[in-house]
PDB file of C-alpha atoms in Angstrom:
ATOM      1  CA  UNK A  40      16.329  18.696-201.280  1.00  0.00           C
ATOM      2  CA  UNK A  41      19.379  17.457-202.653  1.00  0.00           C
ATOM      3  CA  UNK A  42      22.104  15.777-200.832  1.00  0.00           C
ATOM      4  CA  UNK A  43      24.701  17.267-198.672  1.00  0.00           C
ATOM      5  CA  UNK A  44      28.469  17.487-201.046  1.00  0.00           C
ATOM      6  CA  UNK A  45      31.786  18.238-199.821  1.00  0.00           C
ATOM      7  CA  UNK A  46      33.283  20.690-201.425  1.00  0.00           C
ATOM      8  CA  UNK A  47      37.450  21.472-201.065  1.00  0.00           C
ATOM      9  CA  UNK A  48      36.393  25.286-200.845  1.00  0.00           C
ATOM     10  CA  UNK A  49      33.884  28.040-201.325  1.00  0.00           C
ATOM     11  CA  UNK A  50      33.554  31.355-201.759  1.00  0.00           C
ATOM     12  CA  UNK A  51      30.647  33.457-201.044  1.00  0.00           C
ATOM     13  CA  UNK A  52      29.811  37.136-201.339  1.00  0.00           C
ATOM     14  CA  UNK A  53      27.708  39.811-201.236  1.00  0.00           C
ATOM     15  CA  UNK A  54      25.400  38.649-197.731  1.00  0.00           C
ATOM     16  CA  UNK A  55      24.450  41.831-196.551  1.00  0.00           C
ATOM     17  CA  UNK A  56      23.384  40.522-193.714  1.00  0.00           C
ATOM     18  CA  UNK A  57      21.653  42.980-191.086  1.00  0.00           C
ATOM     19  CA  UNK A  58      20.120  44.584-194.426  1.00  0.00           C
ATOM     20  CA  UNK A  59      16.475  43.832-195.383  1.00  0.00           C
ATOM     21  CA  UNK A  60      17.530  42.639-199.012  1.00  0.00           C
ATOM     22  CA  UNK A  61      19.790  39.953-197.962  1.00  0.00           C
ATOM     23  CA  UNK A  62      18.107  36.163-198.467  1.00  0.00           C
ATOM     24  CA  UNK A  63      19.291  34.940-195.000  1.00  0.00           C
ATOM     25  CA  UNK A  64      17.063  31.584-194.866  1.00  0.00           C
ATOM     26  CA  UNK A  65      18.423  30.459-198.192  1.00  0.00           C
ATOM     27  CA  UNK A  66      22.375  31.329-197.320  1.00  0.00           C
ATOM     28  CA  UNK A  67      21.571  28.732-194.230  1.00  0.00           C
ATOM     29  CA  UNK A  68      20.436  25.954-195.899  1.00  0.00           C
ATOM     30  CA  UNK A  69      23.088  26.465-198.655  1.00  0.00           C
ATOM     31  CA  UNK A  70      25.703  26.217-195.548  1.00  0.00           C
ATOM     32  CA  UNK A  71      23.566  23.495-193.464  1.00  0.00           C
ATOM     33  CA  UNK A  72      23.700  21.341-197.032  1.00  0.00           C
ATOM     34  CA  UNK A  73      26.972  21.232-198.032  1.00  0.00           C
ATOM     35  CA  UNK A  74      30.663  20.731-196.128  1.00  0.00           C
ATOM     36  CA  UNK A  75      33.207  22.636-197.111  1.00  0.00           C
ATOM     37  CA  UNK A  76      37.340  22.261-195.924  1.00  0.00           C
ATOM     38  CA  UNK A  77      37.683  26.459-196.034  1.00  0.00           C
ATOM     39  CA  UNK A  78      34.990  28.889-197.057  1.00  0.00           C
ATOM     40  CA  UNK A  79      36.280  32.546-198.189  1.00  0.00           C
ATOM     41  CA  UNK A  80      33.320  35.140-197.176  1.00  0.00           C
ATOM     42  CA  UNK A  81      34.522  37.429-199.938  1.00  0.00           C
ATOM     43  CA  UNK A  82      33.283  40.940-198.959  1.00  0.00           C
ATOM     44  CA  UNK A  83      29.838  42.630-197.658  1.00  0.00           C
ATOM     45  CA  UNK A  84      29.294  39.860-195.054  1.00  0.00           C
ATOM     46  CA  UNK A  85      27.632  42.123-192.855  1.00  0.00           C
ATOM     47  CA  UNK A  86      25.930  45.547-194.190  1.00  0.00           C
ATOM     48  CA  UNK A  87      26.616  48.307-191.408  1.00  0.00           C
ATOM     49  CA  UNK A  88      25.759  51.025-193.828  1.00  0.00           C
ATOM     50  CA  UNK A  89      21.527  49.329-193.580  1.00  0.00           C
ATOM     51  CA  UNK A  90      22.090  48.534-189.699  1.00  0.00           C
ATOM     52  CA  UNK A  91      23.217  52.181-189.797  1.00  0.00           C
ATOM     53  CA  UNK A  92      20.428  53.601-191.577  1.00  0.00           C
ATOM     54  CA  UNK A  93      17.743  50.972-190.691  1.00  0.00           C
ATOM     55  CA  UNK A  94      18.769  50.179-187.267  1.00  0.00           C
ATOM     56  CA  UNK A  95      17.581  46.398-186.613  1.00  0.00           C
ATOM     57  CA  UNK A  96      15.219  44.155-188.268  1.00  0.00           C
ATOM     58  CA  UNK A  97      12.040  42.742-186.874  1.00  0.00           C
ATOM     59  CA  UNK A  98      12.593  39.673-184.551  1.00  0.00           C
ATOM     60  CA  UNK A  99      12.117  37.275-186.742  1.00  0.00           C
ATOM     61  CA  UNK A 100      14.529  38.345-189.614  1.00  0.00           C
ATOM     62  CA  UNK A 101      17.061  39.230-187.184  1.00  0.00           C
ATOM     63  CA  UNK A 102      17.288  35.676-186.089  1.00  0.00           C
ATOM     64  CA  UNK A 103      17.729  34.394-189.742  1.00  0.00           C
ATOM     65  CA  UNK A 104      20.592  36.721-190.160  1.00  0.00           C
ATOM     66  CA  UNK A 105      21.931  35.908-186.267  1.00  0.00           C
ATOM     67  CA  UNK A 106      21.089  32.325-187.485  1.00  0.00           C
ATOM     68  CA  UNK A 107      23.792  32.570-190.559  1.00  0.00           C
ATOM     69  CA  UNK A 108      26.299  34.141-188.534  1.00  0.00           C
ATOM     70  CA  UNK A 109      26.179  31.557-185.681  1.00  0.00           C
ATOM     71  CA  UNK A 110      26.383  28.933-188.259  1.00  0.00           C
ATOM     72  CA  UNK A 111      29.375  29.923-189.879  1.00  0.00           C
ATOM     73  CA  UNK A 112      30.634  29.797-185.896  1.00  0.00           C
ATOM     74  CA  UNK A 113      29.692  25.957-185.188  1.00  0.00           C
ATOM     75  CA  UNK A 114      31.683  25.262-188.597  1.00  0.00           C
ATOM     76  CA  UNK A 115      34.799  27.084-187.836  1.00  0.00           C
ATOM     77  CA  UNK A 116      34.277  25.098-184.909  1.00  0.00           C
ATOM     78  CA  UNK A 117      34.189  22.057-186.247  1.00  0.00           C
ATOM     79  CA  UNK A 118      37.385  22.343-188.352  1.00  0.00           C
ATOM     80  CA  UNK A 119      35.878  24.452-191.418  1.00  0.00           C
ATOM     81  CA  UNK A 120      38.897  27.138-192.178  1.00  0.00           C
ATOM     82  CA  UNK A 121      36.865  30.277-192.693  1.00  0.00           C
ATOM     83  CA  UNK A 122      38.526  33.805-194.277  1.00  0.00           C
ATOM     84  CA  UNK A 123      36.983  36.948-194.321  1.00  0.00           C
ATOM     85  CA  UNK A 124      38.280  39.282-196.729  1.00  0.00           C
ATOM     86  CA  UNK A 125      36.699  42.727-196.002  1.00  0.00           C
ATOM     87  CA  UNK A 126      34.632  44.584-198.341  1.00  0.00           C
ATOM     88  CA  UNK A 127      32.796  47.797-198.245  1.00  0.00           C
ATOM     89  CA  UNK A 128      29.686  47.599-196.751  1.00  0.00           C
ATOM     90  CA  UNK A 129      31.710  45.890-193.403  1.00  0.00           C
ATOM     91  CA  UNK A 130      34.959  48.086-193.281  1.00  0.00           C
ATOM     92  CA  UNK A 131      34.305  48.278-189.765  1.00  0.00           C
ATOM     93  CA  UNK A 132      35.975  45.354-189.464  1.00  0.00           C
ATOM     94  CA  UNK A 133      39.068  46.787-190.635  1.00  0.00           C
ATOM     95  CA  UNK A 134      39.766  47.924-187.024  1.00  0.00           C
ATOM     96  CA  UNK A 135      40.478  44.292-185.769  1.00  0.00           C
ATOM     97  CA  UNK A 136      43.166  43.584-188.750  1.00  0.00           C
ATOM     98  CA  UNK A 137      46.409  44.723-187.637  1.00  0.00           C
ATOM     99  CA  UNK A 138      48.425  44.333-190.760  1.00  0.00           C
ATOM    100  CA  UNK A 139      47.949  41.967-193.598  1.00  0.00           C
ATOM    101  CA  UNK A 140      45.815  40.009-191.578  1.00  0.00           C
ATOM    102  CA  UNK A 141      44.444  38.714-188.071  1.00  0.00           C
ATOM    103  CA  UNK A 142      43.416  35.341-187.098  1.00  0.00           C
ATOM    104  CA  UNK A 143      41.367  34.835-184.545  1.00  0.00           C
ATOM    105  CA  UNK A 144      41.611  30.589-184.174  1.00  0.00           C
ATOM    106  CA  UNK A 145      39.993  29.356-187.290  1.00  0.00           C
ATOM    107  CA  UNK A 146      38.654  32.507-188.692  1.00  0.00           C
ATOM    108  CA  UNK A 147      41.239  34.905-190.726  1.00  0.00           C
ATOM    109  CA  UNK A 148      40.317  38.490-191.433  1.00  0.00           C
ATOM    110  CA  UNK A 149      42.123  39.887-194.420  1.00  0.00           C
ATOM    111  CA  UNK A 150      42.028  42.825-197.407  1.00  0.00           C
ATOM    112  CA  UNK A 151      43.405  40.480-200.186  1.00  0.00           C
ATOM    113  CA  UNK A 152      44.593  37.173-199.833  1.00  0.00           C
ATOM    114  CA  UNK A 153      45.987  34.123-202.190  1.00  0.00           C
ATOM    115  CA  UNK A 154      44.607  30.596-202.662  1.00  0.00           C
ATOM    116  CA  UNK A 155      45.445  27.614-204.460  1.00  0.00           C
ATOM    117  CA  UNK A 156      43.867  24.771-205.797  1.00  0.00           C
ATOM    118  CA  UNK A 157      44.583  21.337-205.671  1.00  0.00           C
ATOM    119  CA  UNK A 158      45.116  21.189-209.725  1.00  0.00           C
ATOM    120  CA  UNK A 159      47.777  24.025-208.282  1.00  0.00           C
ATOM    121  CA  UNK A 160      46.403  27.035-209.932  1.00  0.00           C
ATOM    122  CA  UNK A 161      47.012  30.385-208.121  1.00  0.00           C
ATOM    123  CA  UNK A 162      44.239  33.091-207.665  1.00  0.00           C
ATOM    124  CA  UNK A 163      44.526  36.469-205.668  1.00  0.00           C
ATOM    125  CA  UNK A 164      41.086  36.728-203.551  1.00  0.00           C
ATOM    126  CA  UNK A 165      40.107  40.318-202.718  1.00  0.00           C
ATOM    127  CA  UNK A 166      36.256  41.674-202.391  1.00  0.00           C
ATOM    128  CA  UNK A 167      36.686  43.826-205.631  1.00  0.00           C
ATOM    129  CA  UNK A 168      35.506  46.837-204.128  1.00  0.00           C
ATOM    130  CA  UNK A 169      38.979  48.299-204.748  1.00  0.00           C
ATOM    131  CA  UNK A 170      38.545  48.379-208.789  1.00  0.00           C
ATOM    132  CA  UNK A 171      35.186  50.990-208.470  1.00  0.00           C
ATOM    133  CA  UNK A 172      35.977  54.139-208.992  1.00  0.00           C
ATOM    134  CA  UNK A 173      32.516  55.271-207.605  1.00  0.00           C
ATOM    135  CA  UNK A 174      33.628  53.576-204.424  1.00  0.00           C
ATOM    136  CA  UNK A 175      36.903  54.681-204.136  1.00  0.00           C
ATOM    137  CA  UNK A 176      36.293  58.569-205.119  1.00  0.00           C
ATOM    138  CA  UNK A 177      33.195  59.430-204.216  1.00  0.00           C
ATOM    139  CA  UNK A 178      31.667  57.264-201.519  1.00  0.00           C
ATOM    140  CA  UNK A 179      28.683  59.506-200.446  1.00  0.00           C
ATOM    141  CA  UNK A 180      27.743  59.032-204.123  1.00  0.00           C
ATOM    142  CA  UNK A 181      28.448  55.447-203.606  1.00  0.00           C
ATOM    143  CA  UNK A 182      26.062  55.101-200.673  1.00  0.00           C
ATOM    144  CA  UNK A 183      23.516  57.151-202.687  1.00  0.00           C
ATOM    145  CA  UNK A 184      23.693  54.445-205.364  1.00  0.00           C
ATOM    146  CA  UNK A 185      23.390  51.907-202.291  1.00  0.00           C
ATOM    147  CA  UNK A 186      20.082  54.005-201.353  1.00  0.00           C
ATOM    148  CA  UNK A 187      18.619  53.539-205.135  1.00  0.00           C
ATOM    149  CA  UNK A 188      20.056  49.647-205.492  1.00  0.00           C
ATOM    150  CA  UNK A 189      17.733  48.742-201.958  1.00  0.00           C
ATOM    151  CA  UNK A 190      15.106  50.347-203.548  1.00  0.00           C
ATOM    152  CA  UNK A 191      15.034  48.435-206.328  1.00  0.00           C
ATOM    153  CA  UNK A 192      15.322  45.213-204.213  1.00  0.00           C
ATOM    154  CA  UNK A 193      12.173  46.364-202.232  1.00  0.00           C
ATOM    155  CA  UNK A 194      10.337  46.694-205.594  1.00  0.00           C
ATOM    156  CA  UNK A 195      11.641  43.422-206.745  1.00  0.00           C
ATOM    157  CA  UNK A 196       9.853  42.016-203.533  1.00  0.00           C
ATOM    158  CA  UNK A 197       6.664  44.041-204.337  1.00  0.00           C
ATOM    159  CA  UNK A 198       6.505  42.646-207.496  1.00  0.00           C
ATOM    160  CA  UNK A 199       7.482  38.884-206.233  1.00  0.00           C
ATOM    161  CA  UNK A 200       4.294  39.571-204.063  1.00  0.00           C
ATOM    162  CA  UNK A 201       2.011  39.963-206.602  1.00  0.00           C
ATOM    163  CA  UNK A 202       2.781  37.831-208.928  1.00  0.00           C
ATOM    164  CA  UNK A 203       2.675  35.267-206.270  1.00  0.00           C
ATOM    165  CA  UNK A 204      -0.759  36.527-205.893  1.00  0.00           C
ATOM    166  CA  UNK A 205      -1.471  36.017-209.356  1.00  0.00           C
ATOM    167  CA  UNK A 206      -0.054  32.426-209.328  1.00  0.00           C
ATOM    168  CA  UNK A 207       2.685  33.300-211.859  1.00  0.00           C
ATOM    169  CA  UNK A 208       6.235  32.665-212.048  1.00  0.00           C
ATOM    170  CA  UNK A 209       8.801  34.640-209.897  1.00  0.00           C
ATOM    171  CA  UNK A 210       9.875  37.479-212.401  1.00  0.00           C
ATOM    172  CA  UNK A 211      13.628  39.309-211.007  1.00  0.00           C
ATOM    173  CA  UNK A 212      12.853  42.706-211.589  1.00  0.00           C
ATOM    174  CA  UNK A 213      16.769  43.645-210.527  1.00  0.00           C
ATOM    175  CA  UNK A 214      17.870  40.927-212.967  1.00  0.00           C
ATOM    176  CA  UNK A 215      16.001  42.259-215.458  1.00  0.00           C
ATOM    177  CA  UNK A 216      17.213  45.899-215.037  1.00  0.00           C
ATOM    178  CA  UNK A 217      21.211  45.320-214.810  1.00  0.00           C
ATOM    179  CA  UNK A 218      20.545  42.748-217.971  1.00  0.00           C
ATOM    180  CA  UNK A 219      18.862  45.624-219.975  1.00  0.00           C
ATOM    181  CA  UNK A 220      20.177  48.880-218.922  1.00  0.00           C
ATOM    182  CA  UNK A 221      23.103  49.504-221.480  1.00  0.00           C
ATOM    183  CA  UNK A 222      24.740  51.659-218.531  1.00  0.00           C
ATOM    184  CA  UNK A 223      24.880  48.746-216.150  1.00  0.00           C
ATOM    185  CA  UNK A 224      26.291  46.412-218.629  1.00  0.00           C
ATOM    186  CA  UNK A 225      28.881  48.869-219.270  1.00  0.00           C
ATOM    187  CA  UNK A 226      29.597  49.349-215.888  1.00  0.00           C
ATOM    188  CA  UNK A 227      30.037  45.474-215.327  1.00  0.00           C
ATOM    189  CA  UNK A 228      32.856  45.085-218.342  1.00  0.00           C
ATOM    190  CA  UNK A 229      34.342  48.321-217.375  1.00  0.00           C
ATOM    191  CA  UNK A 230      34.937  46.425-213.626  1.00  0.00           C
ATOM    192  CA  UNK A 231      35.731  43.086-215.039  1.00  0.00           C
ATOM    193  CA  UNK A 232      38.471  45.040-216.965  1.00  0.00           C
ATOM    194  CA  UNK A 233      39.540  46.501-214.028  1.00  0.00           C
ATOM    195  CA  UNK A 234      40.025  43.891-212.063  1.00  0.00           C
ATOM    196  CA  UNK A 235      41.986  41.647-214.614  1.00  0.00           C
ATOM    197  CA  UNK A 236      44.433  44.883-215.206  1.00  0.00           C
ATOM    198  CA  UNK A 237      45.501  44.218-211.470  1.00  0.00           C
ATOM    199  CA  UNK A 238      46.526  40.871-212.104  1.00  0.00           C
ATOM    200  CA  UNK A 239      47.810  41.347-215.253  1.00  0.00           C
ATOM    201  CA  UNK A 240      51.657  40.979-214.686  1.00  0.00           C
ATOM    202  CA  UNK A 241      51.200  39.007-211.243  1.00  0.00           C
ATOM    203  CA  UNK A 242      52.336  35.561-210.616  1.00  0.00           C
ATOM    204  CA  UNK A 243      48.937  33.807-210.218  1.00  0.00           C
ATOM    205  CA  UNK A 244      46.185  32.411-212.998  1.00  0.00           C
ATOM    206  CA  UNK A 245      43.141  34.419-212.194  1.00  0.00           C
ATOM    207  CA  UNK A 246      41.217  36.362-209.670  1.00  0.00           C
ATOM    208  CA  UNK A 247      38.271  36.041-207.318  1.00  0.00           C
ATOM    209  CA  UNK A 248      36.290  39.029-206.855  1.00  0.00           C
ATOM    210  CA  UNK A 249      32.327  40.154-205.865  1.00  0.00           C
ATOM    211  CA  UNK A 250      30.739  43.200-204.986  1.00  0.00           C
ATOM    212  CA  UNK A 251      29.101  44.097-208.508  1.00  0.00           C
ATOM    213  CA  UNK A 252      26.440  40.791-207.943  1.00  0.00           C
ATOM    214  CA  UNK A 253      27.014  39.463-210.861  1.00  0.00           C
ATOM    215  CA  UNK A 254      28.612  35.814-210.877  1.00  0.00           C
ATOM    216  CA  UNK A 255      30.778  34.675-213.341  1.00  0.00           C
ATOM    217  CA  UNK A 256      33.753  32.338-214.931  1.00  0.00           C
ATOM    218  CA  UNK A 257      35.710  34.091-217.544  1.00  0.00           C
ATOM    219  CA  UNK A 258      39.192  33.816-219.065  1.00  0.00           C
ATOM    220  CA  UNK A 259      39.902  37.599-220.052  1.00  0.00           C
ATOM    221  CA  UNK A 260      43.647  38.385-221.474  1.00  0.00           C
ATOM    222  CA  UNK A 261      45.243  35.135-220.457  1.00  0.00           C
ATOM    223  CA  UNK A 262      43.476  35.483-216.941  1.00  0.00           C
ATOM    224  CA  UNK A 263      40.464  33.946-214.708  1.00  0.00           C
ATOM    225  CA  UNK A 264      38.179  36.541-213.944  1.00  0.00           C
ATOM    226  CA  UNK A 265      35.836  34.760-211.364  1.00  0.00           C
ATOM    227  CA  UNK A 266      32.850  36.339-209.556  1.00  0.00           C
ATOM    228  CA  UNK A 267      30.874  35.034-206.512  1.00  0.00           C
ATOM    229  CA  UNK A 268      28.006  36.875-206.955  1.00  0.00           C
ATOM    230  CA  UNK A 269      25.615  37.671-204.138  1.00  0.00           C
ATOM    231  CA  UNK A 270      22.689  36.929-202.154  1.00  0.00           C
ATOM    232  CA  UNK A 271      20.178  39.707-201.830  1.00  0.00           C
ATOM    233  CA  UNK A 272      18.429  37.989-205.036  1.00  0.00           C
ATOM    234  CA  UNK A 273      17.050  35.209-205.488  1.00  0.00           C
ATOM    235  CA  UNK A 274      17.414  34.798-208.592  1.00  0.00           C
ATOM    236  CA  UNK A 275      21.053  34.981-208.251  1.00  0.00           C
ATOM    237  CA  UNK A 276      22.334  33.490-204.391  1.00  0.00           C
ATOM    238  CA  UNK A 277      25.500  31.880-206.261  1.00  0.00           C
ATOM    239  CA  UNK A 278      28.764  30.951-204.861  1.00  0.00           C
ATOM    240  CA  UNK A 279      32.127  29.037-206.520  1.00  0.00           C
ATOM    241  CA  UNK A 280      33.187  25.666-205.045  1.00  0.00           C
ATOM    242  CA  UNK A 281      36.412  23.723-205.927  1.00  0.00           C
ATOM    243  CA  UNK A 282      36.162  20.062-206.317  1.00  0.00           C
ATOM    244  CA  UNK A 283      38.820  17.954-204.881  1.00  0.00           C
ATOM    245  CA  UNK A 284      40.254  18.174-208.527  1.00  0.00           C
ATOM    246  CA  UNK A 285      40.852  21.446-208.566  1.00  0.00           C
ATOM    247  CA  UNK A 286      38.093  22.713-210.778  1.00  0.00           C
ATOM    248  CA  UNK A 287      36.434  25.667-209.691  1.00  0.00           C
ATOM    249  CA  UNK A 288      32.044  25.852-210.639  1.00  0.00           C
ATOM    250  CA  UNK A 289      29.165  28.330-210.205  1.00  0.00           C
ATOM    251  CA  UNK A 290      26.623  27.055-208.849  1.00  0.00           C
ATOM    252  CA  UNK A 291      23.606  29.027-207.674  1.00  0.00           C
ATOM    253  CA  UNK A 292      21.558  27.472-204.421  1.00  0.00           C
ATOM    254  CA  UNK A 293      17.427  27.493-204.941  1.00  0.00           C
ATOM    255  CA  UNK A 294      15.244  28.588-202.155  1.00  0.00           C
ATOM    256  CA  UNK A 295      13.826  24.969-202.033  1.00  0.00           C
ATOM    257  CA  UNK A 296      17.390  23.733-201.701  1.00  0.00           C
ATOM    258  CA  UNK A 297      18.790  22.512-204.738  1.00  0.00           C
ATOM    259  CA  UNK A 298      21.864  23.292-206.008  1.00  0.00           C
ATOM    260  CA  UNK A 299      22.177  24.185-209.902  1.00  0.00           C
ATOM    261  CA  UNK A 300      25.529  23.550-211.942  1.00  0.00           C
ATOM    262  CA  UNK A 301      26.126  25.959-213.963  1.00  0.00           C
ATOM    263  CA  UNK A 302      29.695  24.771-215.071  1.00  0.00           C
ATOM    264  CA  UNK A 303      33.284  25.044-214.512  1.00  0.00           C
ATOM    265  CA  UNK A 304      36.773  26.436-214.960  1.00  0.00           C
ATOM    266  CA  UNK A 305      38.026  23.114-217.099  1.00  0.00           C
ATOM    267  CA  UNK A 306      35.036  24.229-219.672  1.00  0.00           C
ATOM    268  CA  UNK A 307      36.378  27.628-220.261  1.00  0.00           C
ATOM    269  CA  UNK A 308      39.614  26.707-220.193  1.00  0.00           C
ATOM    270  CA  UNK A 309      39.263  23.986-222.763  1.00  0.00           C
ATOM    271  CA  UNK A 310      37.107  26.851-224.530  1.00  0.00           C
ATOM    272  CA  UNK A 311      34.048  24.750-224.973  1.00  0.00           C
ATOM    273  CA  UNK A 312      32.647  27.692-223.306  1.00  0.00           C
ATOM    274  CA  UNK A 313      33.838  31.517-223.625  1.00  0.00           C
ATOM    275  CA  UNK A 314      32.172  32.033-219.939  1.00  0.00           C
ATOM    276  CA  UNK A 315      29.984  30.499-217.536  1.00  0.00           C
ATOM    277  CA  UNK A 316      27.223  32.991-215.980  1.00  0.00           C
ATOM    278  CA  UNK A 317      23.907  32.639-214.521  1.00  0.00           C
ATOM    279  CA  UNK A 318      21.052  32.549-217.294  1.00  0.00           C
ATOM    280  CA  UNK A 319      19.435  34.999-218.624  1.00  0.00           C
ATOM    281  CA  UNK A 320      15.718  34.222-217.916  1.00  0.00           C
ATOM    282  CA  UNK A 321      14.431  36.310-215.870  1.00  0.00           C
ATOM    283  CA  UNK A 322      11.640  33.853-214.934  1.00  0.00           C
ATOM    284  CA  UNK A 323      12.820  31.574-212.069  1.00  0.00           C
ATOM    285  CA  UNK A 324      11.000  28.503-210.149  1.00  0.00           C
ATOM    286  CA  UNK A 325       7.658  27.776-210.704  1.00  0.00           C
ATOM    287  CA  UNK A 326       4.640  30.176-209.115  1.00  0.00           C
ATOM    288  CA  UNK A 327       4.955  29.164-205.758  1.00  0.00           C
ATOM    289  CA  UNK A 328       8.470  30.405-205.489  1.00  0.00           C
TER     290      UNK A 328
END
């Protein structure tokens, strides 16, 4: 395992937790392993639409998921400033925010906020939920596609299964789909698109966004387009730190707990690199994982 970092902040996405899909053990030891001034849980934190249509989980993954959420407690506890920017899979939550946003001691629950790093670049911080039309328009076709994106995730773990089985590699089925299907990858750059239009003529460098799962650093128009990713994958489980210079990287955290550095904002601005996403292989770990 590698050694614990401190990190200036984090954001994280895309949980789910109370759903089936969501990777639970591996979002705790990413949290156990690492120290972090403020952490931004950027959107679908908790999934009521699964507890909704699932009810509870067995015992034992209930208590990984009860285990995240207490843990994010002791550190908000302990000093760790912790902001919850709704998304929608927990709208529920939208009850407790009076206007712009509640705090409740350390914890602040918000729709959109700002945040700046210590190099003194400006980013809004919103779940990015807003920005699909699906979502916004027609949300019992929304949940539908929610219905068929679980199912894929189930098949992903069928086909984990076996291949464990088989002593192979750990082959991301749901990688491998939204990589291929042309529709998908139109639907991603159709977001990311989106999202930078809404920052376009605001007083701030870039935006940090999640719901579509897909991590990434990118400088589109002039602006940072910058996606958490999620954690129902895990091939993906990604989240952006800041260093205490400022610099914002993706990193993605390993089931075996290692962290991976997958690189920075300094890289793209410098345009060594035109962005910085997860890779492509859809092979991860060795058999056993």
């Amino acid at each position: 395992m590698s050694s614990k970092r401190h990190y200036r902040t984090c954001w994280i996405s895309d949980l789910h937790l109370g759903s089936d899909s969501s990777c639970a053990e591996v979002i705790y030891s990413f949290l156990k392993n690492n120290k972090f001034d403020k952490i931004y849980l950027n959107g679908d934190i908790v999934d009521i639409w699964r507890l909704n249509k699932a009810g509870f989980l067995n015992k034992k993954k209930a208590q990984s998921h009860i285990n995240v959420l207490q843990r994010l407690l002791k550190m908000s506890k302990k000093g760790t400033e912790i902001i919850y920017v709704l998304g929608n899979h927990d709208e529920f939550l939208e009850h407790f925010v009076d206007s712009d946003s509640t705090e409740f001691g350390n914890l602040i629950i918000c729709s959109e906020t700002e945040h700046v790093t210590a190099n003194g670049r400006k980013f809004i911080v919103m779940h990015g939920h807003q920005f699909d039309l699906i979502t916004r328009c027609s949300p019992w076709l929304a949940k539908l596609g929610d219905q068929g994106y679980h199912f894929m995730i189930w098949l992903n773990k069928v086909n984990r299964w076996t291949r464990r089985k088989l002593n192979l590699k750990y082959w991301s089925l749901s990688k491998y789909i939204k990589v291929r299907v042309k529709k998908a990858v139109d639907f991603v750059n159709r977001f990311e698109d989106n999202v930078v239009k809404y920052v376009e003529d605001r007083d701030c460098d870039g935006i940090v966004v999640g719901h579509i799962h897909e991590p990434a650093i990118k400088k589109i128009d002039g602006k940072f387009y910058l996606n958490s990713g999620c954690w129902t994958d895990i091939a993906n489980c990604s989240a952006l730190v800041e260093t205490e210079e400022g610099e914002i990287e993706l990193i993605q955290w390993t089931e075996d707990g290692n962290e991976q550095n997958y690189g920075s904002t300094k890289e793209v601005e410098r345009g060594t690199r035109k962005a910085i996403l997860l890779p492509s292989d859809f092979f991860i770990g060795s058999s056993s994982s």
